[in-house]
Tab-separated table of C-alpha atoms in Angstrom:
chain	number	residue	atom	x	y	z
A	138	UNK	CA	-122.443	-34.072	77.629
A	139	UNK	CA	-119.816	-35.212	75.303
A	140	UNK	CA	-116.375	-36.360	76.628
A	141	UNK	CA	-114.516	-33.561	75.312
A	142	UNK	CA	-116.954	-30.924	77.231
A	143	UNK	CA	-116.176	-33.622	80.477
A	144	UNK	CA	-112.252	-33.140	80.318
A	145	UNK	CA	-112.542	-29.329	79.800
A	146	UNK	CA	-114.912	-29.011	83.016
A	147	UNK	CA	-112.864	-31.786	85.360
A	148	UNK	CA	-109.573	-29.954	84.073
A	149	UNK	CA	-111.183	-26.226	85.038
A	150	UNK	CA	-112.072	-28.044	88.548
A	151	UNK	CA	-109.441	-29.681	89.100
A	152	UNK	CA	-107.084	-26.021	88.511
A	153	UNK	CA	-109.517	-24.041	91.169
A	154	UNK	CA	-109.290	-26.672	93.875
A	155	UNK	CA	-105.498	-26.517	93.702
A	156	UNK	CA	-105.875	-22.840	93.767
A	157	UNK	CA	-107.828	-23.024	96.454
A	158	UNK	CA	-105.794	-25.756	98.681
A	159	UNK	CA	-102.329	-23.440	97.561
A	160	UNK	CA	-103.172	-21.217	100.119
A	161	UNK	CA	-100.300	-20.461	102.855
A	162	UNK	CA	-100.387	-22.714	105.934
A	163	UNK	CA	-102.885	-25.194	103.844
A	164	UNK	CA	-100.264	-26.955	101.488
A	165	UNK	CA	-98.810	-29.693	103.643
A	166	UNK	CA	-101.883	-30.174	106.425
A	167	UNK	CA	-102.482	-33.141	107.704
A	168	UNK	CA	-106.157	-33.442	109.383
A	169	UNK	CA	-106.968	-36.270	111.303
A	170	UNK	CA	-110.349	-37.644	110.899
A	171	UNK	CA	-111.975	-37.760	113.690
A	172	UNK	CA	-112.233	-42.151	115.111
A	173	UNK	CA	-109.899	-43.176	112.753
A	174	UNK	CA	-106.200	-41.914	113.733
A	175	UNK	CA	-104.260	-43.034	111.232
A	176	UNK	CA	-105.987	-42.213	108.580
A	177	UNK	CA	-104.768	-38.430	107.231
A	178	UNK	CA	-105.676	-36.010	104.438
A	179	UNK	CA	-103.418	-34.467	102.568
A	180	UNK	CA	-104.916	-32.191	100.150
A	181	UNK	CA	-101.962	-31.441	97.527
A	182	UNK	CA	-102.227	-35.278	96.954
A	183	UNK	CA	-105.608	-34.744	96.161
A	184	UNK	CA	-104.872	-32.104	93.824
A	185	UNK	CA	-102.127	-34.162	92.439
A	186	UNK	CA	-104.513	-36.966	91.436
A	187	UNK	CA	-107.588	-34.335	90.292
A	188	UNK	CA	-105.360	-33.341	87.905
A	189	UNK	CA	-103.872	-37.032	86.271
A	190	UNK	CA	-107.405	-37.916	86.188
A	191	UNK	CA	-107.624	-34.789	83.695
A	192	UNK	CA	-104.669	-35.089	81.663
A	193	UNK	CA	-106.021	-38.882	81.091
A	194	UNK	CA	-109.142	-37.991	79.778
A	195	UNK	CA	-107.787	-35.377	77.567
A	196	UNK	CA	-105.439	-37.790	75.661
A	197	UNK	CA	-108.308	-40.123	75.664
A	198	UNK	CA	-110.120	-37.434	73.964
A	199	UNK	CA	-107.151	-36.886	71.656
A	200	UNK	CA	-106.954	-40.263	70.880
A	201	UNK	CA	-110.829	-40.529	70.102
A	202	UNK	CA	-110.487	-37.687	67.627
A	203	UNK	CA	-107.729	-38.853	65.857
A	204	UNK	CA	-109.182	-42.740	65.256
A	205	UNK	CA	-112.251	-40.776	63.736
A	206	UNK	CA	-109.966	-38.863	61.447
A	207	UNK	CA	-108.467	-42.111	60.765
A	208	UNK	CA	-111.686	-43.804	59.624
A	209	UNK	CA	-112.964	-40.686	57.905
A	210	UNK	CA	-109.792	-40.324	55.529
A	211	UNK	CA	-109.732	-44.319	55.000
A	212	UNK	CA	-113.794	-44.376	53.898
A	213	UNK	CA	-114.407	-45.452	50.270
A	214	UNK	CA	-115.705	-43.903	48.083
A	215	UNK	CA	-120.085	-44.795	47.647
A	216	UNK	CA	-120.872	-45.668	43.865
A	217	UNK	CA	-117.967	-45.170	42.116
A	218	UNK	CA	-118.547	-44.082	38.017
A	219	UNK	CA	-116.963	-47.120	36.400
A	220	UNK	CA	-118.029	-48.215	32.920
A	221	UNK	CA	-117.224	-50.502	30.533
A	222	UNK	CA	-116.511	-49.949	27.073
A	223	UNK	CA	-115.333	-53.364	25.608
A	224	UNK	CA	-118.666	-54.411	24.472
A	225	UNK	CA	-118.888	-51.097	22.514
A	226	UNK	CA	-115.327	-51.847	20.898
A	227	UNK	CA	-116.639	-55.129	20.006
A	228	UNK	CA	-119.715	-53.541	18.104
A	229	UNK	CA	-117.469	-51.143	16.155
A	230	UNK	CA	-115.003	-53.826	15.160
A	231	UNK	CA	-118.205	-55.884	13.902
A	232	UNK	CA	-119.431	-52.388	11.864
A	233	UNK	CA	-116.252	-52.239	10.224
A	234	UNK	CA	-116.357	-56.177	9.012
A	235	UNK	CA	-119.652	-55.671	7.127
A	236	UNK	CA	-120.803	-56.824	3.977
A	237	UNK	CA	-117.401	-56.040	1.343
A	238	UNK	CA	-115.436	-53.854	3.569
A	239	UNK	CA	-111.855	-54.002	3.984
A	240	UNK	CA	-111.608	-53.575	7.772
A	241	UNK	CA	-108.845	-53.300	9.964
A	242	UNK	CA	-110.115	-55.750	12.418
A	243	UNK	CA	-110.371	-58.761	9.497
A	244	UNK	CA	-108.088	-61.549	10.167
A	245	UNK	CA	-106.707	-61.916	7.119
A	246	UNK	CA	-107.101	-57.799	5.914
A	247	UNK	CA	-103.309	-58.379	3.572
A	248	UNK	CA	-104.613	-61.218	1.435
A	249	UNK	CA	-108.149	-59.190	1.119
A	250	UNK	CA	-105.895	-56.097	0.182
A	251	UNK	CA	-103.496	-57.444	-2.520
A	252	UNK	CA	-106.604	-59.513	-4.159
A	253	UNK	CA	-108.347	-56.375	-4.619
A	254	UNK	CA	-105.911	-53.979	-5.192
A	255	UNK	CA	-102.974	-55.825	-7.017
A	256	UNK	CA	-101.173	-52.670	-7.784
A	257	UNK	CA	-99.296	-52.305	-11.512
A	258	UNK	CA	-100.435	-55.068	-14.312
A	259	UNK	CA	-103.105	-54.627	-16.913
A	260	UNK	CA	-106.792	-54.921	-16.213
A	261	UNK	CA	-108.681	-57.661	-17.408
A	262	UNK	CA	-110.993	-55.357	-19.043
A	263	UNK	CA	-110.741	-51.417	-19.709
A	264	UNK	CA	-114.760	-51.509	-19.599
A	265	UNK	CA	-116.446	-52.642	-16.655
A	266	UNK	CA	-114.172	-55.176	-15.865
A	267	UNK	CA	-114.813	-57.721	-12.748
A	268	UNK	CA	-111.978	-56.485	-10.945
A	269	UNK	CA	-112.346	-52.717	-11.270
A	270	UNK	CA	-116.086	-53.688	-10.079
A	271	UNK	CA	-114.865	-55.499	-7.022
A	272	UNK	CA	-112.760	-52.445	-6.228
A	273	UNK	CA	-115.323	-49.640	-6.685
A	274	UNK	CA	-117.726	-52.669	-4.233
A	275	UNK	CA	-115.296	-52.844	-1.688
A	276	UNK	CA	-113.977	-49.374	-1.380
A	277	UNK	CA	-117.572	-48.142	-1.174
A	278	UNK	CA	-118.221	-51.337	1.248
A	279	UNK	CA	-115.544	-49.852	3.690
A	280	UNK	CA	-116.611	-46.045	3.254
A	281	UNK	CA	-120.146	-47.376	4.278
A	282	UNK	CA	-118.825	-49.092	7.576
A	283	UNK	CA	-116.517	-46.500	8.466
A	284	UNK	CA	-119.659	-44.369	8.571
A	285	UNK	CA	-121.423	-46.997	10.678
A	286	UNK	CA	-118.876	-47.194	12.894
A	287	UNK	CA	-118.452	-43.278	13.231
A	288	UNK	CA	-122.437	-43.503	14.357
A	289	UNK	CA	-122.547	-45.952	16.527
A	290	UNK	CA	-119.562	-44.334	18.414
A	291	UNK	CA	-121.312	-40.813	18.646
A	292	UNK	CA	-124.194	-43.010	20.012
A	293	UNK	CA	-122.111	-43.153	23.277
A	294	UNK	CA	-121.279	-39.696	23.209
A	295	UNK	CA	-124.282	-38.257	25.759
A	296	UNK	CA	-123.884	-41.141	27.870
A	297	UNK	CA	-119.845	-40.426	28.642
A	298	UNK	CA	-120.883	-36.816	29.111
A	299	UNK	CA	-123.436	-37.919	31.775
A	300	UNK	CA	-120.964	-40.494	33.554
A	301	UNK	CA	-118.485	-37.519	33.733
A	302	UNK	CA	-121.324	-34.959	35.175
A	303	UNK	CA	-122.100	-37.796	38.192
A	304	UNK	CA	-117.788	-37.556	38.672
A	305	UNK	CA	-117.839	-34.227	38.863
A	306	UNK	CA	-120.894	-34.535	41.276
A	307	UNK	CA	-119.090	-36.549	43.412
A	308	UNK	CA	-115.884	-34.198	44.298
A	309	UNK	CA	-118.387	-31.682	46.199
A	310	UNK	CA	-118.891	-34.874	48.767
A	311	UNK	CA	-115.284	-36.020	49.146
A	312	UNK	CA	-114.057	-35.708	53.057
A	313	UNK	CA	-111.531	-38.192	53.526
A	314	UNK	CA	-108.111	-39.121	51.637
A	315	UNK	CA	-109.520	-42.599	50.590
A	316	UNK	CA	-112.321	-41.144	48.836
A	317	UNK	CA	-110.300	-38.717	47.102
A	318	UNK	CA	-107.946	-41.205	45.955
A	319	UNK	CA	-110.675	-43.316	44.700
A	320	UNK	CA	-112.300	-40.735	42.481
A	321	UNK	CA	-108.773	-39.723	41.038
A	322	UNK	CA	-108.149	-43.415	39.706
A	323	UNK	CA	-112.008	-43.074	38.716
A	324	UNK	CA	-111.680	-39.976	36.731
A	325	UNK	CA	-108.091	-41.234	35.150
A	326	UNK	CA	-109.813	-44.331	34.242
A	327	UNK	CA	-112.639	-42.717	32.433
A	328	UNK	CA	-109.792	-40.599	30.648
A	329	UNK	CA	-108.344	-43.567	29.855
A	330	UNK	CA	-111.745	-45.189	27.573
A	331	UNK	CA	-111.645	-41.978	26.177
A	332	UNK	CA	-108.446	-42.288	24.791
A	333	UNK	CA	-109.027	-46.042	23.866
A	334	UNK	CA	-111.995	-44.810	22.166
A	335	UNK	CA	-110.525	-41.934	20.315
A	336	UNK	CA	-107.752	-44.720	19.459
A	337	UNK	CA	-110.482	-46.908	17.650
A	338	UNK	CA	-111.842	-43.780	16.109
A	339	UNK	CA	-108.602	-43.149	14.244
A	340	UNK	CA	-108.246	-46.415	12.978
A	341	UNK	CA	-111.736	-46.203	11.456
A	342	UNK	CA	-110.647	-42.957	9.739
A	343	UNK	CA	-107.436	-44.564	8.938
A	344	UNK	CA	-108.798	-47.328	7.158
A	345	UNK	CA	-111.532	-45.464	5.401
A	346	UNK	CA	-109.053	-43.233	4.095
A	347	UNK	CA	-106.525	-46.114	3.151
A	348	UNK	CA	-108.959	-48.103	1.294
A	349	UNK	CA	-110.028	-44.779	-0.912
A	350	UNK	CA	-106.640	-43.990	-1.353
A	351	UNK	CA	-105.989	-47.609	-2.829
A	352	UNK	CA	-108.547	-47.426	-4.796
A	353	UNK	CA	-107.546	-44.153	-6.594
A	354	UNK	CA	-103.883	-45.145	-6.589
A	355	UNK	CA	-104.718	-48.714	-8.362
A	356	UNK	CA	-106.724	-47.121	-11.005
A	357	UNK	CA	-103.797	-44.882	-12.050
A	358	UNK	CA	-101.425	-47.814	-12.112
A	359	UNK	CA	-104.155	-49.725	-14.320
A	360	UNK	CA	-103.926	-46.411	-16.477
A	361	UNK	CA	-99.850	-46.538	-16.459
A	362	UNK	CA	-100.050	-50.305	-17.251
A	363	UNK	CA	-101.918	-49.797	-20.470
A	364	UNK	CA	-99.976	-46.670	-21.634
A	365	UNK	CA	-96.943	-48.305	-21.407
A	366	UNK	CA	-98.340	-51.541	-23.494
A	367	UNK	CA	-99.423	-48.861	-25.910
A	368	UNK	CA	-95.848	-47.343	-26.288
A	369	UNK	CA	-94.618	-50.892	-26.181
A	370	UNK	CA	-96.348	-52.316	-28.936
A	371	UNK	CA	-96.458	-49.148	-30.877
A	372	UNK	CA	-92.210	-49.204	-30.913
A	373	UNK	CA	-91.912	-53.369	-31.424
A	374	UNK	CA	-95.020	-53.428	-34.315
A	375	UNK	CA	-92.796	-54.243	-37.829
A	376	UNK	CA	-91.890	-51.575	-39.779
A	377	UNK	CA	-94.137	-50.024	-42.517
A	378	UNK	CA	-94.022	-46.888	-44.865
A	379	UNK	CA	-97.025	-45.881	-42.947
A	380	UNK	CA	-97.179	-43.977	-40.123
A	381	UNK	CA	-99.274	-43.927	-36.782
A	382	UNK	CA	-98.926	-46.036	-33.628
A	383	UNK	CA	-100.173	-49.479	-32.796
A	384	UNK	CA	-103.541	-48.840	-30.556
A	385	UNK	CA	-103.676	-52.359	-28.956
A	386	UNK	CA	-102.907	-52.331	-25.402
A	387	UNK	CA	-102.656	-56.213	-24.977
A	388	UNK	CA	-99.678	-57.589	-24.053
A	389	UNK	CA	-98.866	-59.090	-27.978
């Protein structure tokens, strides 16, 4: 028998004994007991008491219930879903600084950039030059890592999914506040990686596209460069009764 079931049933006894003792001429007997004279019963005391006896066990009842709601809502929550993505991070960073690629993680990136891409000034050679080799290298160097990267990220793509399945799992079982509190800072930290993640996903597009774009744009300076030299020597060249324009494009 449980003590709630033990308060209800001394509380129901305790009511039909006063019922029974309320009776008229009954309330305020006094019967002697018979070789001891001064001892007397009086049975509305009795009731009195029956019925303290059953208020105290109900608020001990009360109280019993409420310390287990207490330790229900303060239980943690079993197994929570964290993960940890810094050693992935650290893998795409190292992807990105591969062979010739410009990456964004390189520790000196500007001095790589402006040696490779020195913006408007002649080439050292229209054909196949060194430099314009080093820039097709590189640029294709940093398209190939981006790539890299971009797979090794979607690598950890089914394993997030499953981490967020066992979350979702896990708010069928929640009972107390605790628990519930834990999985919310869970499930916001798992949003969180995500958006770390998607961070370092931008930056490998970023850079991919950055480095092409340089590329392209550097050419067409190269290309301005030796137009202008063209014009330049064409208009300074002496003057002769012939006419035609000075094809050179070296700085005289």
């Amino acid at each position: 028998m449980t003590r709630s079931t033990f308060s209800r049933r001394l509380l129901a006894s305790a009511f039909l004994t006063a019922a029974a003792l309320a009776a008229p001429g009954a309330a305020h007997a006094q019967i002697p007991i018979p070789g001891v004279p001064q001892l007397v019963f009086d049975p509305r005391n009795l009731v009195e008491n029956i019925q303290q006896v059953a208020q105290a066990a109900q608020q001990i009842d009360n109280q019993r219930q409420q310390i287990l709601y207490q330790l229900q809502s303060l239980r943690k929550l079993q197994n929570p879903n964290w993960r940890e993505i810094g050693g992935l991070v650290d893998q795409l960073d190292a992807l990105m600084r591969q062979g010739e690629a410009l990456a964004y993680s390189a520790a000196n990136l500007d001095a790589q950039f402006r040696q490779t891409f020195p913006g408007y000034q002649l080439p050292a050679g229209w054909v196949a030059s060194t430099q314009d080799r080093m820039q097709a290298t590189r640029a294709l160097a940093t398209l190939r890592a981006s790539l890299a990267a971009t797979q090794r990220q979607m690598q950890d793509l089914r394993p997030g999914m499953a981490r967020l399945g066992q979350i979702k799992q896990q708010m069928g079982g929640i009972q107390g506040t605790q628990e519930a509190i834990e999985l919310q800072n869970t499930l916001q930290g798992y949003v969180a990686e995500e958006m770390m993640l998607l961070r370092q996903a931008v930056a490998v597009q970023t850079n991919a596209v950055a480095v092409a774009h340089a590329r392209q744009v550097q050419r067409e300076l190269q290309e301005q460069a030796v137009l202008e030299q063209i014009v330049r020597n064409t208009l300074n060249r002496p003057r002769t009764p012939a006419y035609g324009f000075d094809g050179r494009w070296r700085a005289p």
